[in-house]
mmCIF file of C-alpha atoms and ligand atoms in Angstrom:
data_model
loop_
_atom_site.group_PDB
_atom_site.id
_atom_site.type_symbol
_atom_site.label_atom_id
_atom_site.label_comp_id
_atom_site.label_asym_id
_atom_site.label_seq_id
_atom_site.Cartn_x
_atom_site.Cartn_y
_atom_site.Cartn_z
ATOM 1 C CA MET A 294 -90.963 -87.765 -13.671
ATOM 2 C CA HIS A 295 -90.914 -89.979 -10.658
ATOM 3 C CA LEU A 296 -88.473 -92.886 -10.610
ATOM 4 C CA HIS A 297 -88.848 -95.660 -8.142
ATOM 5 C CA ARG A 298 -85.873 -96.115 -5.867
ATOM 6 C CA TYR A 299 -85.094 -99.610 -7.189
ATOM 7 C CA GLU A 300 -85.355 -98.338 -10.719
ATOM 8 C CA LYS A 301 -82.748 -95.681 -9.960
ATOM 9 C CA ILE A 302 -80.457 -98.265 -8.419
ATOM 10 C CA TRP A 303 -80.721 -100.557 -11.434
ATOM 11 C CA LEU A 304 -80.306 -97.682 -13.865
ATOM 12 C CA ALA A 305 -77.158 -96.617 -12.064
ATOM 13 C CA PHE A 306 -75.959 -100.228 -12.041
ATOM 14 C CA GLY A 307 -76.596 -100.591 -15.767
ATOM 15 C CA MET A 308 -74.920 -97.335 -16.716
ATOM 16 C CA GLY A 309 -72.055 -97.999 -14.329
ATOM 17 C CA SER A 310 -71.423 -101.417 -15.883
ATOM 18 C CA LEU A 311 -71.523 -99.922 -19.363
ATOM 19 C CA ALA A 312 -69.017 -97.239 -18.391
ATOM 20 C CA LEU A 313 -66.793 -99.834 -16.704
ATOM 21 C CA PHE A 314 -66.810 -102.116 -19.760
ATOM 22 C CA LEU A 315 -66.024 -99.204 -22.082
ATOM 23 C CA VAL A 316 -63.090 -98.233 -19.872
ATOM 24 C CA ILE A 317 -61.806 -101.842 -19.889
ATOM 25 C CA LEU A 318 -62.251 -102.063 -23.659
ATOM 26 C CA GLY A 319 -60.505 -98.721 -24.202
ATOM 27 C CA PHE A 320 -57.649 -99.735 -21.914
ATOM 28 C CA ALA A 321 -57.161 -103.032 -23.761
ATOM 29 C CA ALA A 322 -57.462 -101.525 -27.235
ATOM 30 C CA PHE A 323 -55.565 -98.249 -26.904
ATOM 31 C CA TYR A 324 -53.198 -98.715 -23.974
ATOM 32 C CA LYS A 325 -52.401 -102.413 -24.374
ATOM 33 C CA GLY A 326 -52.740 -102.310 -28.169
ATOM 34 C CA MET A 327 -54.919 -105.392 -28.275
ATOM 35 C CA GLN A 328 -56.293 -106.246 -31.707
ATOM 36 C CA PRO A 329 -58.049 -109.131 -33.377
ATOM 37 C CA GLN A 330 -55.603 -111.971 -33.973
ATOM 38 C CA SER A 331 -55.744 -111.428 -37.693
ATOM 39 C CA ALA A 332 -54.788 -107.754 -37.510
ATOM 40 C CA ILE A 333 -51.135 -108.533 -36.831
ATOM 41 C CA GLU A 334 -50.098 -109.036 -40.432
ATOM 42 C CA VAL A 335 -51.502 -107.194 -43.391
ATOM 43 C CA CYS A 336 -51.454 -108.235 -47.029
ATOM 44 C CA ASP A 337 -52.749 -106.884 -50.306
ATOM 45 C CA PRO A 338 -55.731 -109.084 -51.226
ATOM 46 C CA ASN A 339 -55.209 -108.275 -54.921
ATOM 47 C CA GLU A 340 -51.586 -109.375 -54.955
ATOM 48 C CA LEU A 341 -51.627 -112.506 -52.863
ATOM 49 C CA ASP A 342 -49.475 -114.421 -55.333
ATOM 50 C CA ARG A 343 -46.615 -112.096 -54.427
ATOM 51 C CA ILE A 344 -46.680 -113.426 -50.866
ATOM 52 C CA ASP A 345 -44.742 -116.697 -50.559
ATOM 53 C CA ASP A 346 -47.278 -118.412 -48.298
ATOM 54 C CA PHE A 347 -50.120 -117.742 -50.702
ATOM 55 C CA LYS A 348 -48.471 -118.461 -54.048
ATOM 56 C CA PRO A 349 -50.568 -121.050 -55.891
ATOM 57 C CA GLU A 350 -47.762 -123.652 -55.660
ATOM 58 C CA ASN A 351 -47.481 -123.196 -51.883
ATOM 59 C CA LEU A 352 -51.144 -123.693 -51.081
ATOM 60 C CA GLY A 353 -52.259 -126.822 -49.282
ATOM 61 C CA VAL A 354 -50.362 -129.025 -46.835
ATOM 62 C CA THR A 355 -46.588 -128.751 -46.521
ATOM 63 C CA LYS A 356 -44.483 -130.876 -44.229
ATOM 64 C CA VAL A 357 -41.872 -128.665 -42.587
ATOM 65 C CA ASP A 358 -40.428 -131.084 -40.034
ATOM 66 C CA ASP A 359 -41.207 -134.364 -38.296
ATOM 67 C CA ASP A 360 -44.761 -133.996 -37.059
ATOM 68 C CA GLN A 361 -44.925 -130.393 -38.195
ATOM 69 C CA TYR A 362 -47.091 -129.141 -40.977
ATOM 70 C CA ILE A 363 -48.192 -125.894 -42.513
ATOM 71 C CA VAL A 364 -51.515 -125.509 -44.262
ATOM 72 C CA ASN A 365 -51.880 -122.495 -46.547
ATOM 73 C CA MET A 366 -55.264 -121.558 -47.869
ATOM 74 C CA VAL A 367 -56.850 -118.679 -49.769
ATOM 75 C CA ALA A 368 -60.598 -118.246 -49.540
ATOM 76 C CA THR A 369 -62.778 -116.714 -52.205
ATOM 77 C CA ALA A 370 -66.525 -116.665 -52.604
ATOM 78 C CA PHE A 371 -67.363 -119.560 -52.441
ATOM 79 C CA ASN A 372 -64.326 -121.764 -52.315
ATOM 80 C CA TYR A 373 -61.422 -122.783 -50.122
ATOM 81 C CA ASP A 374 -58.297 -122.908 -52.276
ATOM 82 C CA PHE A 375 -55.858 -125.540 -51.026
ATOM 83 C CA GLY A 376 -54.030 -125.645 -54.346
ATOM 84 C CA LYS A 377 -54.159 -128.404 -56.949
ATOM 85 C CA ASP A 378 -53.315 -132.086 -56.825
ATOM 86 C CA GLU A 379 -50.979 -133.952 -59.236
ATOM 87 C CA ASP A 380 -53.783 -134.211 -61.776
ATOM 88 C CA GLY A 381 -54.388 -130.476 -61.679
ATOM 89 C CA LYS A 382 -57.677 -130.847 -59.843
ATOM 90 C CA PRO A 383 -58.519 -128.461 -57.004
ATOM 91 C CA VAL A 384 -57.852 -129.978 -53.584
ATOM 92 C CA ASN A 385 -60.934 -130.072 -51.419
ATOM 93 C CA LYS A 386 -59.666 -132.506 -48.808
ATOM 94 C CA ILE A 387 -56.419 -132.289 -46.910
ATOM 95 C CA ARG A 388 -54.856 -135.037 -44.814
ATOM 96 C CA ILE A 389 -52.851 -134.533 -41.630
ATOM 97 C CA PRO A 390 -51.274 -137.270 -39.475
ATOM 98 C CA LYS A 391 -52.726 -137.248 -35.976
ATOM 99 C CA GLY A 392 -50.749 -135.690 -33.170
ATOM 100 C CA SER A 393 -48.725 -133.423 -35.447
ATOM 101 C CA LYS A 394 -48.448 -129.686 -35.040
ATOM 102 C CA VAL A 395 -50.304 -127.832 -37.749
ATOM 103 C CA LEU A 396 -50.038 -124.158 -38.519
ATOM 104 C CA PHE A 397 -53.009 -122.896 -40.505
ATOM 105 C CA GLN A 398 -52.337 -119.729 -42.495
ATOM 106 C CA ALA A 399 -55.199 -118.261 -44.396
ATOM 107 C CA THR A 400 -56.600 -115.137 -45.937
ATOM 108 C CA THR A 401 -59.321 -114.108 -48.346
ATOM 109 C CA LYS A 402 -59.329 -112.379 -51.710
ATOM 110 C CA ASP A 403 -62.755 -110.827 -51.573
ATOM 111 C CA VAL A 404 -65.074 -110.664 -48.571
ATOM 112 C CA ILE A 405 -64.979 -111.890 -44.993
ATOM 113 C CA HIS A 406 -65.152 -115.665 -44.704
ATOM 114 C CA GLY A 407 -64.951 -118.057 -41.811
ATOM 115 C CA PHE A 408 -62.573 -120.982 -41.486
ATOM 116 C CA GLU A 409 -63.884 -123.340 -38.877
ATOM 117 C CA VAL A 410 -62.723 -126.916 -38.709
ATOM 118 C CA ALA A 411 -65.846 -128.179 -37.003
ATOM 119 C CA GLY A 412 -65.142 -130.337 -33.976
ATOM 120 C CA THR A 413 -61.652 -128.895 -33.372
ATOM 121 C CA ASN A 414 -60.470 -125.627 -31.872
ATOM 122 C CA VAL A 415 -59.573 -124.194 -35.290
ATOM 123 C CA ASN A 416 -61.924 -121.300 -35.900
ATOM 124 C CA MET A 417 -60.670 -118.200 -37.671
ATOM 125 C CA MET A 418 -62.240 -115.196 -39.265
ATOM 126 C CA LEU A 419 -60.642 -114.392 -42.619
ATOM 127 C CA GLU A 420 -60.617 -110.729 -43.501
ATOM 128 C CA PRO A 421 -59.471 -109.250 -46.801
ATOM 129 C CA GLY A 422 -56.124 -107.548 -46.227
ATOM 130 C CA PHE A 423 -55.165 -109.607 -43.187
ATOM 131 C CA VAL A 424 -53.429 -112.932 -42.647
ATOM 132 C CA SER A 425 -55.004 -115.241 -40.087
ATOM 133 C CA ARG A 426 -52.834 -117.842 -38.395
ATOM 134 C CA TYR A 427 -53.556 -120.538 -35.903
ATOM 135 C CA GLU A 428 -51.371 -123.367 -34.700
ATOM 136 C CA THR A 429 -52.843 -126.460 -33.166
ATOM 137 C CA GLU A 430 -52.425 -130.153 -32.666
ATOM 138 C CA LEU A 431 -55.078 -132.390 -34.155
ATOM 139 C CA LYS A 432 -55.166 -135.348 -31.804
ATOM 140 C CA ASN A 433 -58.269 -137.254 -32.758
ATOM 141 C CA PRO A 434 -58.393 -139.123 -36.055
ATOM 142 C CA GLY A 435 -61.448 -138.573 -38.185
ATOM 143 C CA GLU A 436 -62.914 -136.473 -40.931
ATOM 144 C CA TYR A 437 -63.650 -132.882 -40.055
ATOM 145 C CA THR A 438 -65.649 -130.491 -42.156
ATOM 146 C CA VAL A 439 -64.292 -127.038 -42.773
ATOM 147 C CA VAL A 440 -67.196 -124.644 -42.776
ATOM 148 C CA CYS A 441 -67.551 -120.974 -43.540
ATOM 149 C CA ASN A 442 -69.227 -119.427 -40.532
ATOM 150 C CA GLU A 443 -69.395 -115.861 -41.796
ATOM 151 C CA TYR A 444 -72.232 -115.079 -44.148
ATOM 152 C CA CYS A 445 -70.468 -114.211 -47.419
ATOM 153 C CA GLY A 446 -73.139 -114.262 -50.101
ATOM 154 C CA VAL A 447 -75.531 -116.500 -52.001
ATOM 155 C CA GLY A 448 -73.100 -119.447 -52.101
ATOM 156 C CA HIS A 449 -72.186 -119.258 -48.425
ATOM 157 C CA HIS A 450 -73.722 -122.648 -47.638
ATOM 158 C CA LEU A 451 -71.752 -124.272 -50.481
ATOM 159 C CA MET A 452 -68.422 -123.300 -49.008
ATOM 160 C CA PHE A 453 -66.769 -126.267 -47.365
ATOM 161 C CA ALA A 454 -63.762 -128.548 -47.410
ATOM 162 C CA THR A 455 -62.580 -131.576 -45.464
ATOM 163 C CA VAL A 456 -59.668 -132.136 -43.102
ATOM 164 C CA GLU A 457 -58.826 -135.769 -42.511
ATOM 165 C CA VAL A 458 -56.761 -136.615 -39.471
ATOM 166 C CA TYR A 459 -55.304 -140.122 -39.823
HETATM 167 CU CU1 CUA B 202 -67.603 -117.870 -47.167
HETATM 168 CU CU2 CUA B 202 -69.642 -117.827 -45.922
#
């Protein structure tokens, strides 16, 4: 088979790049021990109520200090569980004062879900068996929709919540 000279050059370039990227990936993963953010802490998805952060009474927004908040959330198909309000109704909207530091801690009981607070830099993948954390400062007041951006089943498009920054 005859290969044109340019074709050989581009083939070599393509294969070379592939090899280079695999070496970089292998170096990062195996030598540097780099993992997805959520792989740092494991949890048993069937026994989440034994983990303090994910006990039903600790879900939702907690003020830990001046301008410092923690938001705990457990996702299931097709719901974001932020705990219950005083009337025992499920919370679907959380409120955070603007400019405060917020640590989001979340996981899922069943399948992979997304936790994206659209319009902010909060965007986590929730994997069963892993705890996802992200700390941020929500500076701009407004209502932000939390959307699931990982296809999780027939009710995927029904999975949402609201974060209000006031
Ligand atoms: Cu949960 Cu898509």
